[in-house]
Structures are given as structure tokens and as C-alpha cells.
Amino acid sequence: MSSGRQEFIIRPIGIIHSPHRTPAGTPIQPAYAEEADGEVIVDEDLEPALADLAAFERIWLVYWLDRAGPFKPLVIPYRDTREHGLFATRSPCRPNPIGISVVRLLGRERNVLRVRSVDILDGTPLLDIKPYVPEFDAHPSSKAGWLDDSRADRRVADGRFHETEKP
Amino acid sequence: MSSGRQEFIIRPIGIIHSPHRTPAGTPIQPAYAEEADGEVIVDEDLEPALADLAAFERIWLVYWLDRAGPFKPLVIPYRDTREHGLFATRSPCRPNPIGISVVRLLGRERNVLRVRSVDILDGTPLLDIKPYVPEFDAHPSSKAGWLDDSRADRRVADGRFHETEKP
């Protein structure tokens, strides 16, 4: 078993639509995007796999950060004025640009999910959907390093981590 | 912008070591793996990007479920006796077999992380590390559909979702 030598192929299973057309102004996390409604269009042939999802209040969206800039080992995140290791931040400039966001699930109609609190750029490729399960995912008092000390209160992005907008 | 037509290449950034050599008997979630310590070996050239991570109590590991069976739209999950849509479960048989787990971070030495509560098979390819941030990730009272009603209390896997073990 070797580390890091293989490659894996990812094929998107749908697309995420949101009001956020450009990185600048997009909320940096779902917690700051409470008013932002979006739609998740799942490929039609996967509709059967969405059964029972609507009973969950929140879901994880796993997606490809397709407009993120190249990997940088150190970044100044939105929530601080100092540099931090990339893996200690949620910046999109990751070696594998995979994003995860918890969003509220408002409803499902066939292969389309209506969601709220979307901090994701319009047109982002969807890779996976998972139910949000507090028993597994919620650790409300977990210590959060530099973020616990941060005094910066920025809630929207300014484009520093993204390539020039897509045409 | 099309959905689902592109492909993306994923290159692992390291490897996850755990006491779990076979799916049967592996805890189905970190919450049931409190005693299971593991090591995350990150590729050496990425060590600078791990700066500041050690101050987080928990981290997300994002990984490739390399021994999962093929995608199934409906599954009987470990925590129930009835069938559910795949996306309403955390079963590994996903179209893109990407797993996410919150683990406790015990410490870091250079490019190696010592972690606890690992529900991941030994030798699993690592794709990303993110800090666990309660402000973004913790929603303790979120409703969890069939899991809130489930009376099944299974905490370890039995191999139903996995290919025959690797040689």
C-alpha cells in the first residue's frame, strides 16, 4: 500500500446553483449565508439514491472547488490577519480542492434539492451528498485553534483565493 | 457550465494508519471508535501546510474509500433494518467514494499526526485535512431523519459494503 502514488478519477454527480456568481462577496461559510438559497441539481439517474433524504434538516454537500487558485502551503485566511498553515484553514487553495459545507435542506422535488445557507459559488460541480448527523458531526465545544482567538469578523470573501472569474 | 461531464483527478496527499485491517469489526463512525488511535502520514513536502493545526482539538479527514463496493442507490445501513437512499446514509458505496470523519488530534510531529477515534481502514488514501470549527460544523440539534427513529444500535461494520479484502 503506497501513499500518494495512485490517482483517482472523480466524476461530478450534479451541479450546485447559488446566488454567488463571483468569489468577491460570497459568504465564507454557511453560517454567514443564512439568507442564501440555492438549488442542487443531481444527475437524473441518481434520483433513487435521494430517497429518505428530505427528512434530514441539514446535509453535507461535497464539491469541487473549481475556481480556487493553486495550492499554497501558507495563507492569510479571511478570519485573521496572520498567516496560517493551509490545512489549519478552510481556504480553497488545497492540494485536492474538495469543499464540504453543511446546508439546510428545505425540500426535494425529484432530482432537485432546495437548500439554504449556501456559501458555494454558482455552477460548482457536486461530488457527493451525505446526511448531517449530530451524533457523528456535532462537537460544539471543540477547541478551534487560531479561530478561537481571532478578532477578525470578516464574513464574505474578497477573491484572494480564486482564479480570475470564468468567462 | 455543464454538470457531470468533466472529470477531475485526485492525487492522495498521504495515508491513514489505523488498527482496523478489515471492514468487519471496524467502527462505523468516529463516535464509536473512541479507543482507536491512528496515524496520519502526510507527504513530507506538505509539512509546511500543517503549521498551526495542532491547536485544533479535532480535525476533518477527507479520504478515498478505496475498498468500498460499487455504488448502490439503495442500501440497508448498519443503523437500521430497512432500505434507504444511499445519499441519506453514510454507507461507503457512493458514486464518488469520498469519506469524511472528525477525529481527535492528539499531536503532530513533523509530517505525522497522531489521531484518536479513527473509524477508517488501515492504509486508506488521504485526500485533505481541514480544521474542525464548531461555528461552521456543529449543529447539535439538527434533525436526522431515519437515524433519529432508528432503534438499531450497531456500532461496528460487518463488511457488507466492501469488496473482498485487498491481498
Short mmCIF file of C-alpha atoms in Angstrom, two decimals:
data_model
loop_
_atom_site.label_atom_id
_atom_site.label_comp_id
_atom_site.label_asym_id
_atom_site.label_seq_id
_atom_site.Cartn_x
_atom_site.Cartn_y
_atom_site.Cartn_z
CA MET A 1 0.00 0.00 0.00
CA SER A 2 1.69 3.16 -1.14
CA SER A 3 0.77 6.70 -0.22
CA GLY A 4 0.18 9.34 -2.79
CA ARG A 5 1.32 7.48 -5.89
CA GLN A 6 -2.08 6.44 -7.24
CA GLU A 7 -4.57 8.74 -8.89
CA PHE A 8 -8.33 8.58 -8.64
CA ILE A 9 -10.90 9.90 -11.07
CA ILE A 10 -13.79 12.00 -9.83
CA ARG A 11 -16.89 12.44 -11.94
CA PRO A 12 -19.34 15.11 -10.71
CA ILE A 13 -22.83 13.83 -9.90
CA GLY A 14 -24.58 17.16 -10.38
CA ILE A 15 -24.25 20.91 -10.06
CA ILE A 16 -24.86 23.46 -7.31
CA HIS A 17 -26.69 26.68 -8.11
CA SER A 18 -26.46 29.66 -5.80
CA PRO A 19 -26.80 33.45 -5.86
CA HIS A 20 -22.99 33.76 -5.64
CA ARG A 21 -21.63 34.43 -9.11
CA THR A 22 -18.19 35.71 -8.08
CA PRO A 23 -15.88 34.92 -5.16
CA ALA A 24 -15.87 38.54 -4.00
CA GLY A 25 -18.88 38.94 -1.76
CA THR A 26 -19.60 35.24 -1.32
CA PRO A 27 -20.08 34.25 2.32
CA ILE A 28 -17.03 32.40 3.60
CA GLN A 29 -19.09 29.75 5.43
CA PRO A 30 -22.72 28.57 5.52
CA ALA A 31 -23.07 30.13 8.98
CA TYR A 32 -22.77 33.52 7.26
CA ALA A 33 -25.02 32.67 4.34
CA GLU A 34 -28.32 32.19 6.12
CA GLU A 35 -30.32 34.09 3.54
CA ALA A 36 -28.70 32.46 0.53
CA ASP A 37 -30.97 29.89 -1.10
CA GLY A 38 -29.70 27.57 -3.76
CA GLU A 39 -30.56 24.51 -5.77
CA VAL A 40 -28.67 21.28 -6.07
CA ILE A 41 -29.37 19.51 -9.35
CA VAL A 42 -28.43 15.86 -9.03
CA ASP A 43 -27.99 13.79 -12.19
CA GLU A 44 -31.37 12.28 -13.02
CA ASP A 45 -30.20 8.68 -12.97
CA LEU A 46 -29.24 9.11 -9.31
CA GLU A 47 -32.72 10.17 -8.15
CA PRO A 48 -33.47 6.81 -6.46
CA ALA A 49 -30.46 7.31 -4.18
CA LEU A 50 -32.07 10.53 -2.80
CA ALA A 51 -34.89 8.58 -1.11
CA ASP A 52 -35.38 9.47 2.59
CA LEU A 53 -33.02 12.45 2.40
CA ALA A 54 -35.79 15.05 2.82
CA ALA A 55 -36.29 14.05 6.48
CA PHE A 56 -32.86 15.43 7.34
CA GLU A 57 -32.75 19.07 8.42
CA ARG A 58 -29.21 19.58 7.15
CA ILE A 59 -27.00 17.82 4.65
CA TRP A 60 -23.33 17.86 3.72
CA LEU A 61 -22.51 18.94 0.21
CA VAL A 62 -19.14 17.69 -1.00
CA TYR A 63 -17.96 19.61 -4.06
CA TRP A 64 -15.07 20.50 -6.32
CA LEU A 65 -13.69 24.00 -5.73
CA ASP A 66 -13.36 24.52 -9.46
CA ARG A 67 -12.37 28.18 -9.34
CA ALA A 68 -9.87 28.00 -6.46
CA GLY A 69 -6.37 29.26 -7.06
CA PRO A 70 -3.38 26.91 -6.93
CA PHE A 71 -2.25 25.25 -3.70
CA LYS A 72 -0.43 27.49 -1.25
CA PRO A 73 1.13 25.99 1.90
CA LEU A 74 0.62 29.18 3.91
CA VAL A 75 -2.33 31.56 3.62
CA ILE A 76 -3.77 34.58 5.39
CA PRO A 77 -7.35 33.38 5.92
CA TYR A 78 -10.38 35.67 5.85
CA ARG A 79 -10.77 35.39 9.59
CA ASP A 80 -7.30 36.57 10.55
CA THR A 81 -4.55 38.98 9.62
CA ARG A 82 -1.75 36.47 10.17
CA GLU A 83 -0.51 33.62 8.04
CA HIS A 84 -1.50 30.03 8.90
CA GLY A 85 -0.79 26.59 7.51
CA LEU A 86 -3.28 25.79 4.73
CA PHE A 87 -4.54 22.66 6.50
CA ALA A 88 -5.34 24.76 9.59
CA THR A 89 -7.70 26.87 7.45
CA ARG A 90 -10.76 26.32 5.26
CA SER A 91 -9.18 28.26 2.38
CA PRO A 92 -9.96 26.72 -1.04
CA CYS A 93 -6.34 26.64 -2.27
CA ARG A 94 -5.90 22.98 -1.29
CA PRO A 95 -3.84 20.22 -2.94
CA ASN A 96 -7.16 18.46 -3.68
CA PRO A 97 -9.71 21.26 -3.95
CA ILE A 98 -12.55 19.41 -2.23
CA GLY A 99 -15.02 21.54 -0.27
CA ILE A 100 -17.51 20.43 2.38
CA SER A 101 -20.42 22.59 3.56
CA VAL A 102 -23.39 21.93 5.82
CA VAL A 103 -26.53 23.45 4.30
CA ARG A 104 -30.16 23.42 5.37
CA LEU A 105 -32.32 21.16 3.26
CA LEU A 106 -35.62 22.91 2.50
CA GLY A 107 -37.09 20.24 0.27
CA ARG A 108 -36.65 17.84 -2.61
CA GLU A 109 -38.54 17.53 -5.85
CA ARG A 110 -37.39 14.54 -7.89
CA ASN A 111 -33.65 15.13 -8.52
CA VAL A 112 -33.57 18.75 -7.30
CA LEU A 113 -32.83 19.82 -3.73
CA ARG A 114 -33.72 23.27 -2.45
CA VAL A 115 -31.13 24.35 0.10
CA ARG A 116 -30.42 27.35 2.35
CA SER A 117 -27.23 28.83 3.80
CA VAL A 118 -25.19 28.20 0.70
CA ASP A 119 -21.61 29.53 0.72
CA ILE A 120 -20.79 27.92 -2.62
CA LEU A 121 -20.18 29.55 -6.00
CA ASP A 122 -22.89 29.17 -8.65
CA GLY A 123 -22.10 26.35 -11.04
CA THR A 124 -19.89 24.36 -8.65
CA PRO A 125 -19.59 20.64 -9.50
CA LEU A 126 -21.24 18.38 -6.91
CA LEU A 127 -19.30 15.27 -5.83
CA ASP A 128 -21.37 13.78 -3.00
CA ILE A 129 -24.27 14.35 -0.61
CA LYS A 130 -24.29 12.99 2.94
CA PRO A 131 -26.86 13.37 5.71
CA TYR A 132 -25.82 15.65 8.59
CA VAL A 133 -25.95 13.52 11.73
CA PRO A 134 -25.32 15.41 15.01
CA GLU A 135 -24.26 12.20 16.75
CA PHE A 136 -21.37 11.92 14.28
CA ASP A 137 -20.72 15.50 13.21
CA ALA A 138 -21.55 17.91 16.08
CA HIS A 139 -18.82 18.70 18.60
CA PRO A 140 -19.92 22.14 19.79
CA SER A 141 -17.18 22.72 22.36
CA SER A 142 -14.22 21.50 20.31
CA LYS A 143 -11.29 23.92 20.54
CA ALA A 144 -10.58 25.70 17.29
CA GLY A 145 -7.00 26.97 17.49
CA TRP A 146 -6.37 30.37 15.95
CA LEU A 147 -10.07 30.78 15.11
CA ASP A 148 -10.93 30.86 18.82
CA ASP A 149 -8.52 33.78 19.26
CA SER A 150 -9.33 35.59 16.05
CA ARG A 151 -10.80 39.04 16.34
CA ALA A 152 -11.36 39.46 12.61
CA ASP A 153 -15.06 39.28 11.82
CA ARG A 154 -14.99 39.06 8.05
CA ARG A 155 -17.93 37.08 6.70
CA VAL A 156 -17.64 37.45 2.95
CA ALA A 157 -14.83 36.60 0.56
CA ASP A 158 -12.79 39.11 -1.44
CA GLY A 159 -11.49 36.84 -4.17
CA ARG A 160 -7.96 36.44 -2.82
CA PHE A 161 -8.11 32.64 -3.12
CA HIS A 162 -9.62 32.40 -6.58
CA GLU A 163 -8.59 32.46 -10.17
CA THR A 164 -9.89 35.25 -12.33
CA GLU A 165 -13.57 34.63 -12.88
CA LYS A 166 -14.62 32.14 -15.51
CA PRO A 167 -15.78 33.72 -18.74
CA MET B 1 -21.05 25.19 -17.31
CA SER B 2 -22.12 21.57 -17.62
CA SER B 3 -22.90 19.18 -14.82
CA GLY B 4 -21.24 15.84 -14.57
CA ARG B 5 -19.43 15.77 -17.91
CA GLN B 6 -15.98 16.80 -16.73
CA GLU B 7 -13.61 14.58 -14.79
CA PHE B 8 -11.20 15.62 -12.08
CA ILE B 9 -8.01 13.92 -10.97
CA ILE B 10 -7.38 13.30 -7.29
CA ARG B 11 -3.88 12.59 -6.02
CA PRO B 12 -3.66 11.39 -2.42
CA ILE B 13 -1.59 13.58 -0.11
CA GLY B 14 -0.79 10.87 2.40
CA ILE B 15 -2.02 7.72 4.07
CA ILE B 16 -4.08 6.94 7.17
CA HIS B 17 -2.97 4.18 9.51
CA SER B 18 -5.38 2.65 11.99
CA PRO B 19 -5.90 -0.56 13.94
CA HIS B 20 -8.71 -1.55 11.53
CA ARG B 21 -7.34 -4.02 9.00
CA THR B 22 -10.67 -5.38 7.73
CA PRO B 23 -14.12 -3.81 7.31
CA ALA B 24 -15.71 -6.40 9.61
CA GLY B 25 -15.33 -5.08 13.13
CA THR B 26 -14.36 -1.54 12.16
CA PRO B 27 -16.39 1.12 14.00
CA ILE B 28 -18.96 2.66 11.67
CA GLN B 29 -18.29 6.21 12.88
CA PRO B 30 -15.64 8.03 14.95
CA ALA B 31 -18.18 8.36 17.78
CA TYR B 32 -17.88 4.58 18.20
CA ALA B 33 -14.12 4.44 17.84
CA GLU B 34 -13.05 6.38 20.89
CA GLU B 35 -10.28 3.99 21.79
CA ALA B 36 -8.89 3.63 18.27
CA ASP B 37 -5.66 5.58 17.79
CA GLY B 38 -4.18 6.08 14.39
CA GLU B 39 -1.52 7.95 12.49
CA VAL B 40 -1.90 10.20 9.51
CA ILE B 41 1.26 10.34 7.42
CA VAL B 42 1.17 13.43 5.25
CA ASP B 43 3.51 13.66 2.28
CA GLU B 44 6.72 15.28 3.51
CA ASP B 45 6.66 18.16 1.04
CA LEU B 46 3.34 19.29 2.54
CA GLU B 47 4.66 19.65 6.10
CA PRO B 48 4.69 23.49 5.98
CA ALA B 49 0.93 23.47 5.34
CA LEU B 50 0.38 21.69 8.70
CA ALA B 51 1.52 24.75 10.67
CA ASP B 52 -0.95 25.80 13.42
CA LEU B 53 -3.04 22.63 13.05
CA ALA B 54 -2.00 21.19 16.43
CA ALA B 55 -4.02 23.84 18.29
CA PHE B 56 -7.26 22.34 16.98
CA GLU B 57 -8.86 19.68 19.18
CA ARG B 58 -10.48 17.91 16.24
CA ILE B 59 -9.85 17.78 12.52
CA TRP B 60 -11.70 16.53 9.45
CA LEU B 61 -10.00 13.81 7.49
CA VAL B 62 -11.18 13.60 3.88
CA TYR B 63 -10.23 10.29 2.30
CA TRP B 64 -10.80 7.86 -0.54
CA LEU B 65 -12.88 4.84 0.43
CA ASP B 66 -10.59 2.58 -1.57
CA ARG B 67 -12.12 -0.72 -0.51
CA ALA B 68 -15.80 0.25 -0.82
CA GLY B 69 -18.03 -1.85 -3.01
CA PRO B 70 -19.64 -0.41 -6.15
CA PHE B 71 -22.33 2.28 -5.96
CA LYS B 72 -25.76 1.08 -4.89
CA PRO B 73 -28.70 3.52 -4.98
CA LEU B 74 -30.46 1.82 -2.07
CA VAL B 75 -28.75 0.27 0.94
CA ILE B 76 -29.68 -1.21 4.31
CA PRO B 77 -27.38 0.81 6.56
CA TYR B 78 -25.76 -0.54 9.71
CA ARG B 79 -28.03 1.51 11.87
CA ASP B 80 -31.34 0.22 10.50
CA THR B 81 -33.07 -2.87 9.18
CA ARG B 82 -34.83 -1.04 6.33
CA GLU B 83 -33.56 0.16 2.99
CA HIS B 84 -32.71 3.84 2.49
CA GLY B 85 -31.50 6.01 -0.36
CA LEU B 86 -27.69 5.94 -0.46
CA PHE B 87 -27.40 9.72 -0.07
CA ALA B 88 -29.48 9.51 3.14
CA THR B 89 -26.83 7.20 4.62
CA ARG B 90 -23.10 7.31 5.34
CA SER B 91 -22.55 3.98 3.58
CA PRO B 92 -19.28 3.89 1.57
CA CYS B 93 -20.86 2.61 -1.68
CA ARG B 94 -21.07 6.12 -3.15
CA PRO B 95 -20.71 7.29 -6.77
CA ASN B 96 -17.57 9.16 -5.65
CA PRO B 97 -16.25 7.17 -2.69
CA ILE B 98 -15.14 10.16 -0.62
CA GLY B 99 -15.31 9.76 3.16
CA ILE B 100 -15.23 12.48 5.83
CA SER B 101 -14.56 11.80 9.51
CA VAL B 102 -13.98 14.03 12.51
CA VAL B 103 -11.11 12.69 14.60
CA ARG B 104 -9.40 13.97 17.72
CA LEU B 105 -5.97 15.40 17.07
CA LEU B 106 -3.56 14.24 19.79
CA GLY B 107 -0.44 15.81 18.38
CA ARG B 108 1.81 16.44 15.43
CA GLU B 109 5.44 15.61 14.85
CA ARG B 110 6.71 16.99 11.56
CA ASN B 111 4.50 15.42 8.87
CA VAL B 112 2.82 12.84 11.13
CA LEU B 113 -0.43 13.42 13.03
CA ARG B 114 -1.45 11.24 15.95
CA VAL B 115 -5.23 10.96 15.98
CA ARG B 116 -7.91 9.25 18.09
CA SER B 117 -11.41 7.97 17.32
CA VAL B 118 -10.50 6.65 13.92
CA ASP B 119 -13.21 4.74 12.03
CA ILE B 120 -11.08 4.42 8.91
CA LEU B 121 -9.46 1.32 7.42
CA ASP B 122 -5.69 0.99 7.72
CA GLY B 123 -3.94 2.14 4.56
CA THR B 124 -6.70 4.49 3.36
CA PRO B 125 -5.52 7.23 0.98
CA LEU B 126 -5.74 10.73 2.48
CA LEU B 127 -7.15 13.49 0.27
CA ASP B 128 -7.43 16.53 2.56
CA ILE B 129 -7.27 17.75 6.15
CA LYS B 130 -9.46 20.57 7.46
CA PRO B 131 -9.74 22.08 10.93
CA TYR B 132 -12.96 21.22 12.79
CA VAL B 133 -14.63 24.56 13.59
CA PRO B 134 -17.76 24.31 15.80
CA GLU B 135 -19.02 27.64 14.49
CA PHE B 136 -19.19 26.12 10.99
CA ASP B 137 -19.64 22.41 11.64
CA ALA B 138 -21.60 21.85 14.86
CA HIS B 139 -25.39 21.75 14.67
CA PRO B 140 -26.20 19.59 17.68
CA SER B 141 -29.98 19.70 17.41
CA SER B 142 -30.29 19.16 13.65
CA LYS B 143 -32.96 16.57 12.83
CA ALA B 144 -31.53 13.38 11.39
CA GLY B 145 -34.38 11.62 9.58
CA TRP B 146 -34.45 7.83 9.89
CA LEU B 147 -31.43 7.90 12.21
CA ASP B 148 -33.49 9.73 14.86
CA ASP B 149 -36.06 6.90 14.75
CA SER B 150 -33.63 4.03 14.42
CA ARG B 151 -33.58 1.50 17.23
CA ALA B 152 -30.66 -0.45 15.81
CA ASP B 153 -27.55 0.11 17.90
CA ARG B 154 -24.89 -1.47 15.72
CA ARG B 155 -21.52 0.24 16.13
CA VAL B 156 -19.17 -1.89 14.08
CA ALA B 157 -19.20 -2.86 10.42
CA ASP B 158 -19.71 -6.36 9.08
CA GLY B 159 -18.18 -5.96 5.65
CA ARG B 160 -21.45 -5.73 3.69
CA PHE B 161 -20.33 -2.58 1.88
CA HIS B 162 -16.82 -3.63 0.98
CA GLU B 163 -15.02 -5.57 -1.67
CA THR B 164 -13.20 -8.69 -0.62
CA GLU B 165 -10.16 -7.64 1.34
CA LYS B 166 -7.10 -6.49 -0.51
CA PRO B 167 -4.39 -9.14 -0.81
#
